[in-house]
């Protein structure tokens, strides 16, 4: 197998991880390369005598994250099917949930399937002392390319090991979803709600919902305050 450095150098998307936007582009390209529909980078942070799942980067829709919850995300990230670098990955198949040793309940498995995560791979990433996991999922079981997934895992480990401060800061900030970040960015650029909706290909109500969630996460009183907080934090 090629070294992680050689793999990363052959993929230009992995050479410019200087910001959260670069991180998003990197994972979006990896997901496309392996045939996955969705990705999520999760940090497990020891906080007040418990392990808390912090989503560093993700293209899961906000409603899916809210419905599934951080507990289930942490269970998927650290479950018995989680794969260490260099080993053959094993998928979680929602339709086979009863055979996965109680990783999730039948109801949770059905919810994952309905939300477009019928097949999920959890990859442990060796990045210094940080406990990071990458979840790649597809709406149909068997779609994700396992050999390509193993290479993607090595790329992740190598690329993220060069930006530990960015990953640590993002994990501690408990960042916005990619859609929430995009909406705030375009509003900060002077776009109206209707214009943002056209740019992102969603409804105006959906844009307002994303912005409302962002305002709530920042404990801000309005859009302007949320945008100011996001800019100061380096999120947009």
PDB file of C-alpha atoms in Angstrom:
ATOM      1  CA  UNK A   1       0.000   0.000   0.000  1.00  0.00           C
ATOM      2  CA  UNK A   2       1.231   3.512  -0.776  1.00  0.00           C
ATOM      3  CA  UNK A   3       2.427   5.723   2.052  1.00  0.00           C
ATOM      4  CA  UNK A   4      -0.064   8.274   3.392  1.00  0.00           C
ATOM      5  CA  UNK A   5       2.257  11.087   2.270  1.00  0.00           C
ATOM      6  CA  UNK A   6       2.268   9.796  -1.308  1.00  0.00           C
ATOM      7  CA  UNK A   7      -1.506   9.348  -1.250  1.00  0.00           C
ATOM      8  CA  UNK A   8      -2.045  12.882  -0.006  1.00  0.00           C
ATOM      9  CA  UNK A   9       0.363  14.410  -2.510  1.00  0.00           C
ATOM     10  CA  UNK A  10      -1.533  12.725  -5.332  1.00  0.00           C
ATOM     11  CA  UNK A  11      -4.721  14.478  -4.220  1.00  0.00           C
ATOM     12  CA  UNK A  12      -4.540  18.286  -4.390  1.00  0.00           C
ATOM     13  CA  UNK A  13      -7.569  18.647  -2.101  1.00  0.00           C
ATOM     14  CA  UNK A  14      -5.479  17.427   0.806  1.00  0.00           C
ATOM     15  CA  UNK A  15      -2.641  19.922   0.478  1.00  0.00           C
ATOM     16  CA  UNK A  16      -4.362  23.152   1.571  1.00  0.00           C
ATOM     17  CA  UNK A  17      -5.895  22.424   4.958  1.00  0.00           C
ATOM     18  CA  UNK A  18      -5.433  25.889   6.373  1.00  0.00           C
ATOM     19  CA  UNK A  19      -9.040  26.664   7.302  1.00  0.00           C
ATOM     20  CA  UNK A  20     -12.379  25.085   8.110  1.00  0.00           C
ATOM     21  CA  UNK A  21     -13.420  25.638   4.512  1.00  0.00           C
ATOM     22  CA  UNK A  22     -10.436  23.598   3.338  1.00  0.00           C
ATOM     23  CA  UNK A  23     -11.401  20.857   5.783  1.00  0.00           C
ATOM     24  CA  UNK A  24     -14.916  20.741   4.363  1.00  0.00           C
ATOM     25  CA  UNK A  25     -13.617  20.556   0.788  1.00  0.00           C
ATOM     26  CA  UNK A  26     -11.196  17.800   1.769  1.00  0.00           C
ATOM     27  CA  UNK A  27     -13.912  15.592   3.258  1.00  0.00           C
ATOM     28  CA  UNK A  28     -16.389  16.315   0.485  1.00  0.00           C
ATOM     29  CA  UNK A  29     -13.808  15.119  -2.056  1.00  0.00           C
ATOM     30  CA  UNK A  30     -12.987  12.007   0.004  1.00  0.00           C
ATOM     31  CA  UNK A  31     -16.684  11.145   0.235  1.00  0.00           C
ATOM     32  CA  UNK A  32     -17.033  11.473  -3.539  1.00  0.00           C
ATOM     33  CA  UNK A  33     -13.916   9.353  -4.141  1.00  0.00           C
ATOM     34  CA  UNK A  34     -15.190   6.414  -2.088  1.00  0.00           C
ATOM     35  CA  UNK A  35     -18.830   6.579  -3.187  1.00  0.00           C
ATOM     36  CA  UNK A  36     -20.239   7.930   0.080  1.00  0.00           C
ATOM     37  CA  UNK A  37     -23.156  10.342   0.286  1.00  0.00           C
ATOM     38  CA  UNK A  38     -22.288  11.792   3.678  1.00  0.00           C
ATOM     39  CA  UNK A  39     -19.373  12.323   6.019  1.00  0.00           C
ATOM     40  CA  UNK A  40     -18.914  13.413   9.601  1.00  0.00           C
ATOM     41  CA  UNK A  41     -15.688  14.169  11.485  1.00  0.00           C
ATOM     42  CA  UNK A  42     -16.284  13.567  15.193  1.00  0.00           C
ATOM     43  CA  UNK A  43     -14.067  14.425  18.154  1.00  0.00           C
ATOM     44  CA  UNK A  44     -14.671  12.637  21.436  1.00  0.00           C
ATOM     45  CA  UNK A  45     -13.885  15.096  24.193  1.00  0.00           C
ATOM     46  CA  UNK A  46     -13.572  14.168  27.858  1.00  0.00           C
ATOM     47  CA  UNK A  47     -15.712  16.784  29.543  1.00  0.00           C
ATOM     48  CA  UNK A  48     -16.931  16.803  33.135  1.00  0.00           C
ATOM     49  CA  UNK A  49     -16.485  13.081  33.709  1.00  0.00           C
ATOM     50  CA  UNK A  50     -18.167  12.048  30.464  1.00  0.00           C
ATOM     51  CA  UNK A  51     -17.262  11.550  26.842  1.00  0.00           C
ATOM     52  CA  UNK A  52     -18.951  14.135  24.656  1.00  0.00           C
ATOM     53  CA  UNK A  53     -19.187  13.846  20.871  1.00  0.00           C
ATOM     54  CA  UNK A  54     -18.270  17.101  19.146  1.00  0.00           C
ATOM     55  CA  UNK A  55     -18.976  17.393  15.417  1.00  0.00           C
ATOM     56  CA  UNK A  56     -15.985  19.087  13.803  1.00  0.00           C
ATOM     57  CA  UNK A  57     -17.196  18.932  10.194  1.00  0.00           C
ATOM     58  CA  UNK A  58     -20.189  17.294   8.552  1.00  0.00           C
ATOM     59  CA  UNK A  59     -22.584  17.458   5.623  1.00  0.00           C
ATOM     60  CA  UNK A  60     -25.394  15.658   7.460  1.00  0.00           C
ATOM     61  CA  UNK A  61     -28.563  17.724   7.474  1.00  0.00           C
ATOM     62  CA  UNK A  62     -29.271  19.480  10.758  1.00  0.00           C
ATOM     63  CA  UNK A  63     -32.566  17.666  11.327  1.00  0.00           C
ATOM     64  CA  UNK A  64     -30.829  14.279  11.027  1.00  0.00           C
ATOM     65  CA  UNK A  65     -28.280  15.219  13.674  1.00  0.00           C
ATOM     66  CA  UNK A  66     -31.017  16.510  15.964  1.00  0.00           C
ATOM     67  CA  UNK A  67     -33.159  13.391  15.533  1.00  0.00           C
ATOM     68  CA  UNK A  68     -30.300  10.941  15.976  1.00  0.00           C
ATOM     69  CA  UNK A  69     -28.617  12.795  18.828  1.00  0.00           C
ATOM     70  CA  UNK A  70     -25.040  13.025  20.063  1.00  0.00           C
ATOM     71  CA  UNK A  71     -25.307   9.825  22.122  1.00  0.00           C
ATOM     72  CA  UNK A  72     -25.980   7.697  19.057  1.00  0.00           C
ATOM     73  CA  UNK A  73     -23.319   9.520  17.056  1.00  0.00           C
ATOM     74  CA  UNK A  74     -20.780   8.769  19.792  1.00  0.00           C
ATOM     75  CA  UNK A  75     -21.898   5.117  19.859  1.00  0.00           C
ATOM     76  CA  UNK A  76     -21.445   4.796  16.093  1.00  0.00           C
ATOM     77  CA  UNK A  77     -18.055   6.511  16.241  1.00  0.00           C
ATOM     78  CA  UNK A  78     -16.662   4.312  19.018  1.00  0.00           C
ATOM     79  CA  UNK A  79     -18.630   1.115  18.451  1.00  0.00           C
ATOM     80  CA  UNK A  80     -17.498  -2.446  17.953  1.00  0.00           C
ATOM     81  CA  UNK A  81     -17.362  -1.927  14.170  1.00  0.00           C
ATOM     82  CA  UNK A  82     -14.981   1.032  14.357  1.00  0.00           C
ATOM     83  CA  UNK A  83     -11.935   0.390  12.171  1.00  0.00           C
ATOM     84  CA  UNK A  84      -8.320   1.176  13.058  1.00  0.00           C
ATOM     85  CA  UNK A  85      -6.014   2.447  10.289  1.00  0.00           C
ATOM     86  CA  UNK A  86      -4.604  -0.296   8.094  1.00  0.00           C
ATOM     87  CA  UNK A  87      -7.289  -2.875   8.873  1.00  0.00           C
ATOM     88  CA  UNK A  88     -10.228  -4.095   6.811  1.00  0.00           C
ATOM     89  CA  UNK A  89     -13.257  -1.872   7.490  1.00  0.00           C
ATOM     90  CA  UNK A  90     -16.586  -3.377   8.501  1.00  0.00           C
ATOM     91  CA  UNK A  91     -19.794  -1.482   7.777  1.00  0.00           C
ATOM     92  CA  UNK A  92     -22.768  -0.904   9.998  1.00  0.00           C
ATOM     93  CA  UNK A  93     -25.791  -1.920   7.914  1.00  0.00           C
ATOM     94  CA  UNK A  94     -29.029  -0.471   9.259  1.00  0.00           C
ATOM     95  CA  UNK A  95     -31.080  -3.402   7.948  1.00  0.00           C
ATOM     96  CA  UNK A  96     -28.883  -5.783   9.952  1.00  0.00           C
ATOM     97  CA  UNK A  97     -28.964  -3.815  13.207  1.00  0.00           C
ATOM     98  CA  UNK A  98     -30.131  -6.791  15.338  1.00  0.00           C
ATOM     99  CA  UNK A  99     -26.868  -8.546  14.416  1.00  0.00           C
ATOM    100  CA  UNK A 100     -24.542  -5.734  15.519  1.00  0.00           C
ATOM    101  CA  UNK A 101     -24.420  -6.567  19.208  1.00  0.00           C
ATOM    102  CA  UNK A 102     -26.819  -3.885  20.379  1.00  0.00           C
ATOM    103  CA  UNK A 103     -24.859  -0.999  18.851  1.00  0.00           C
ATOM    104  CA  UNK A 104     -28.164   0.722  18.112  1.00  0.00           C
ATOM    105  CA  UNK A 105     -31.784  -0.189  18.713  1.00  0.00           C
ATOM    106  CA  UNK A 106     -34.086  -1.328  15.939  1.00  0.00           C
ATOM    107  CA  UNK A 107     -35.914   2.006  16.021  1.00  0.00           C
ATOM    108  CA  UNK A 108     -32.642   3.930  15.755  1.00  0.00           C
ATOM    109  CA  UNK A 109     -31.528   1.744  12.845  1.00  0.00           C
ATOM    110  CA  UNK A 110     -34.762   2.393  10.991  1.00  0.00           C
ATOM    111  CA  UNK A 111     -34.332   6.117  11.569  1.00  0.00           C
ATOM    112  CA  UNK A 112     -30.793   6.026  10.176  1.00  0.00           C
ATOM    113  CA  UNK A 113     -32.041   4.157   7.115  1.00  0.00           C
ATOM    114  CA  UNK A 114     -34.877   6.624   6.492  1.00  0.00           C
ATOM    115  CA  UNK A 115     -32.467   9.555   6.837  1.00  0.00           C
ATOM    116  CA  UNK A 116     -30.162   8.156   4.137  1.00  0.00           C
ATOM    117  CA  UNK A 117     -27.564   6.345   6.242  1.00  0.00           C
ATOM    118  CA  UNK A 118     -28.254   2.705   5.402  1.00  0.00           C
ATOM    119  CA  UNK A 119     -24.530   1.910   5.376  1.00  0.00           C
ATOM    120  CA  UNK A 120     -22.075   3.575   7.767  1.00  0.00           C
ATOM    121  CA  UNK A 121     -18.346   3.076   8.209  1.00  0.00           C
ATOM    122  CA  UNK A 122     -16.653   4.382  11.337  1.00  0.00           C
ATOM    123  CA  UNK A 123     -12.916   5.009  11.003  1.00  0.00           C
ATOM    124  CA  UNK A 124     -10.625   5.744  13.921  1.00  0.00           C
ATOM    125  CA  UNK A 125      -8.097   8.416  13.058  1.00  0.00           C
ATOM    126  CA  UNK A 126      -4.681   8.503  14.699  1.00  0.00           C
ATOM    127  CA  UNK A 127      -4.017  12.215  15.141  1.00  0.00           C
ATOM    128  CA  UNK A 128      -1.754  12.852  18.128  1.00  0.00           C
ATOM    129  CA  UNK A 129      -3.639  12.631  21.393  1.00  0.00           C
ATOM    130  CA  UNK A 130      -6.952  13.677  19.899  1.00  0.00           C
ATOM    131  CA  UNK A 131      -9.726  11.087  19.700  1.00  0.00           C
ATOM    132  CA  UNK A 132     -11.065  11.592  16.200  1.00  0.00           C
ATOM    133  CA  UNK A 133     -13.397   9.444  14.123  1.00  0.00           C
ATOM    134  CA  UNK A 134     -14.650   9.767  10.552  1.00  0.00           C
ATOM    135  CA  UNK A 135     -18.095   8.455   9.659  1.00  0.00           C
ATOM    136  CA  UNK A 136     -18.801   7.845   5.973  1.00  0.00           C
ATOM    137  CA  UNK A 137     -22.291   6.748   4.963  1.00  0.00           C
ATOM    138  CA  UNK A 138     -24.409   5.958   1.928  1.00  0.00           C
ATOM    139  CA  UNK A 139     -28.128   5.679   1.313  1.00  0.00           C
ATOM    140  CA  UNK A 140     -27.696   2.206  -0.193  1.00  0.00           C
ATOM    141  CA  UNK A 141     -25.697  -0.630   1.371  1.00  0.00           C
ATOM    142  CA  UNK A 142     -22.711  -1.786  -0.658  1.00  0.00           C
ATOM    143  CA  UNK A 143     -22.117   1.487  -2.452  1.00  0.00           C
ATOM    144  CA  UNK A 144     -18.953   2.540  -0.595  1.00  0.00           C
ATOM    145  CA  UNK A 145     -15.677   1.278  -2.087  1.00  0.00           C
ATOM    146  CA  UNK A 146     -13.785  -0.491   0.727  1.00  0.00           C
ATOM    147  CA  UNK A 147     -10.258  -0.362  -0.806  1.00  0.00           C
ATOM    148  CA  UNK A 148     -10.732   3.334  -1.529  1.00  0.00           C
ATOM    149  CA  UNK A 149     -12.040   3.794   2.019  1.00  0.00           C
ATOM    150  CA  UNK A 150      -8.861   2.327   3.506  1.00  0.00           C
ATOM    151  CA  UNK A 151      -6.774   4.787   1.484  1.00  0.00           C
ATOM    152  CA  UNK A 152      -9.063   7.621   2.539  1.00  0.00           C
ATOM    153  CA  UNK A 153      -8.499   6.728   6.195  1.00  0.00           C
ATOM    154  CA  UNK A 154      -4.732   7.047   5.769  1.00  0.00           C
ATOM    155  CA  UNK A 155      -5.198  10.366   3.987  1.00  0.00           C
ATOM    156  CA  UNK A 156      -7.286  11.620   6.900  1.00  0.00           C
ATOM    157  CA  UNK A 157      -4.711  10.617   9.504  1.00  0.00           C
ATOM    158  CA  UNK A 158      -1.872  12.227   7.578  1.00  0.00           C
ATOM    159  CA  UNK A 159      -3.696  15.443   6.668  1.00  0.00           C
ATOM    160  CA  UNK A 160      -5.250  16.083  10.082  1.00  0.00           C
ATOM    161  CA  UNK A 161      -1.977  15.430  11.911  1.00  0.00           C
ATOM    162  CA  UNK A 162      -0.668  18.627  10.285  1.00  0.00           C
ATOM    163  CA  UNK A 163      -3.469  20.835  11.668  1.00  0.00           C
ATOM    164  CA  UNK A 164      -3.935  19.759  15.305  1.00  0.00           C
ATOM    165  CA  UNK A 165      -4.657  23.308  16.488  1.00  0.00           C
ATOM    166  CA  UNK A 166      -7.419  23.792  13.927  1.00  0.00           C
ATOM    167  CA  UNK A 167      -9.035  20.470  14.831  1.00  0.00           C
ATOM    168  CA  UNK A 168      -8.774  21.105  18.573  1.00  0.00           C
ATOM    169  CA  UNK A 169     -10.261  24.593  18.253  1.00  0.00           C
ATOM    170  CA  UNK A 170     -13.102  23.359  16.060  1.00  0.00           C
ATOM    171  CA  UNK A 171     -13.899  20.539  18.477  1.00  0.00           C
ATOM    172  CA  UNK A 172     -14.002  22.844  21.476  1.00  0.00           C
ATOM    173  CA  UNK A 173     -16.190  25.357  19.641  1.00  0.00           C
ATOM    174  CA  UNK A 174     -18.815  22.691  18.894  1.00  0.00           C
ATOM    175  CA  UNK A 175     -19.121  24.245  15.421  1.00  0.00           C
ATOM    176  CA  UNK A 176     -22.062  24.892  13.168  1.00  0.00           C
ATOM    177  CA  UNK A 177     -23.155  22.477  10.491  1.00  0.00           C
ATOM    178  CA  UNK A 178     -21.827  23.200   7.019  1.00  0.00           C
ATOM    179  CA  UNK A 179     -25.229  24.466   5.865  1.00  0.00           C
ATOM    180  CA  UNK A 180     -25.569  26.807   8.851  1.00  0.00           C
ATOM    181  CA  UNK A 181     -22.065  28.128   8.155  1.00  0.00           C
ATOM    182  CA  UNK A 182     -22.844  28.638   4.462  1.00  0.00           C
ATOM    183  CA  UNK A 183     -26.023  30.561   5.257  1.00  0.00           C
ATOM    184  CA  UNK A 184     -24.240  32.850   7.723  1.00  0.00           C
ATOM    185  CA  UNK A 185     -21.425  33.412   5.235  1.00  0.00           C
ATOM    186  CA  UNK A 186     -23.734  34.480   2.420  1.00  0.00           C
ATOM    187  CA  UNK A 187     -25.762  36.720   4.730  1.00  0.00           C
ATOM    188  CA  UNK A 188     -22.499  38.310   5.897  1.00  0.00           C
ATOM    189  CA  UNK A 189     -21.775  39.002   2.219  1.00  0.00           C
ATOM    190  CA  UNK A 190     -24.973  41.022   1.993  1.00  0.00           C
ATOM    191  CA  UNK A 191     -27.235  38.407   0.405  1.00  0.00           C
ATOM    192  CA  UNK A 192     -30.926  38.324   1.251  1.00  0.00           C
ATOM    193  CA  UNK A 193     -32.670  35.184   2.477  1.00  0.00           C
ATOM    194  CA  UNK A 194     -34.197  34.623  -0.954  1.00  0.00           C
ATOM    195  CA  UNK A 195     -30.818  35.042  -2.654  1.00  0.00           C
ATOM    196  CA  UNK A 196     -29.176  32.562  -0.273  1.00  0.00           C
ATOM    197  CA  UNK A 197     -31.993  30.106  -0.990  1.00  0.00           C
ATOM    198  CA  UNK A 198     -31.286  30.325  -4.726  1.00  0.00           C
ATOM    199  CA  UNK A 199     -27.523  29.916  -4.198  1.00  0.00           C
ATOM    200  CA  UNK A 200     -27.940  26.811  -2.006  1.00  0.00           C
ATOM    201  CA  UNK A 201     -30.897  25.345  -3.899  1.00  0.00           C
ATOM    202  CA  UNK A 202     -33.214  25.250  -0.867  1.00  0.00           C
ATOM    203  CA  UNK A 203     -36.320  27.116   0.232  1.00  0.00           C
ATOM    204  CA  UNK A 204     -36.285  30.473   2.005  1.00  0.00           C
ATOM    205  CA  UNK A 205     -37.864  28.812   5.043  1.00  0.00           C
ATOM    206  CA  UNK A 206     -34.982  26.331   5.164  1.00  0.00           C
ATOM    207  CA  UNK A 207     -32.444  29.167   5.046  1.00  0.00           C
ATOM    208  CA  UNK A 208     -34.239  30.947   7.884  1.00  0.00           C
ATOM    209  CA  UNK A 209     -34.245  27.696   9.865  1.00  0.00           C
ATOM    210  CA  UNK A 210     -30.473  27.227   9.439  1.00  0.00           C
ATOM    211  CA  UNK A 211     -29.809  30.810  10.478  1.00  0.00           C
ATOM    212  CA  UNK A 212     -32.107  30.478  13.494  1.00  0.00           C
ATOM    213  CA  UNK A 213     -30.229  27.355  14.618  1.00  0.00           C
ATOM    214  CA  UNK A 214     -26.919  29.202  14.224  1.00  0.00           C
ATOM    215  CA  UNK A 215     -28.188  32.134  16.290  1.00  0.00           C
ATOM    216  CA  UNK A 216     -29.310  29.726  19.029  1.00  0.00           C
ATOM    217  CA  UNK A 217     -25.970  27.880  19.059  1.00  0.00           C
ATOM    218  CA  UNK A 218     -24.087  31.164  19.519  1.00  0.00           C
ATOM    219  CA  UNK A 219     -26.605  32.383  22.119  1.00  0.00           C
ATOM    220  CA  UNK A 220     -26.878  35.491  19.966  1.00  0.00           C
ATOM    221  CA  UNK A 221     -29.850  37.834  19.909  1.00  0.00           C
ATOM    222  CA  UNK A 222     -29.928  38.366  16.135  1.00  0.00           C
ATOM    223  CA  UNK A 223     -28.256  37.577  12.818  1.00  0.00           C
ATOM    224  CA  UNK A 224     -25.725  40.380  13.065  1.00  0.00           C
ATOM    225  CA  UNK A 225     -24.473  39.170  16.436  1.00  0.00           C
ATOM    226  CA  UNK A 226     -24.257  35.572  15.199  1.00  0.00           C
ATOM    227  CA  UNK A 227     -22.272  36.679  12.149  1.00  0.00           C
ATOM    228  CA  UNK A 228     -19.926  38.771  14.297  1.00  0.00           C
ATOM    229  CA  UNK A 229     -19.322  35.810  16.621  1.00  0.00           C
ATOM    230  CA  UNK A 230     -18.660  33.473  13.706  1.00  0.00           C
ATOM    231  CA  UNK A 231     -16.173  35.905  12.159  1.00  0.00           C
ATOM    232  CA  UNK A 232     -14.327  36.441  15.450  1.00  0.00           C
ATOM    233  CA  UNK A 233     -14.138  32.680  15.965  1.00  0.00           C
ATOM    234  CA  UNK A 234     -12.778  32.073  12.461  1.00  0.00           C
ATOM    235  CA  UNK A 235     -15.802  29.964  11.540  1.00  0.00           C
ATOM    236  CA  UNK A 236     -16.656  32.075   8.489  1.00  0.00           C
TER     237      UNK A 236
END
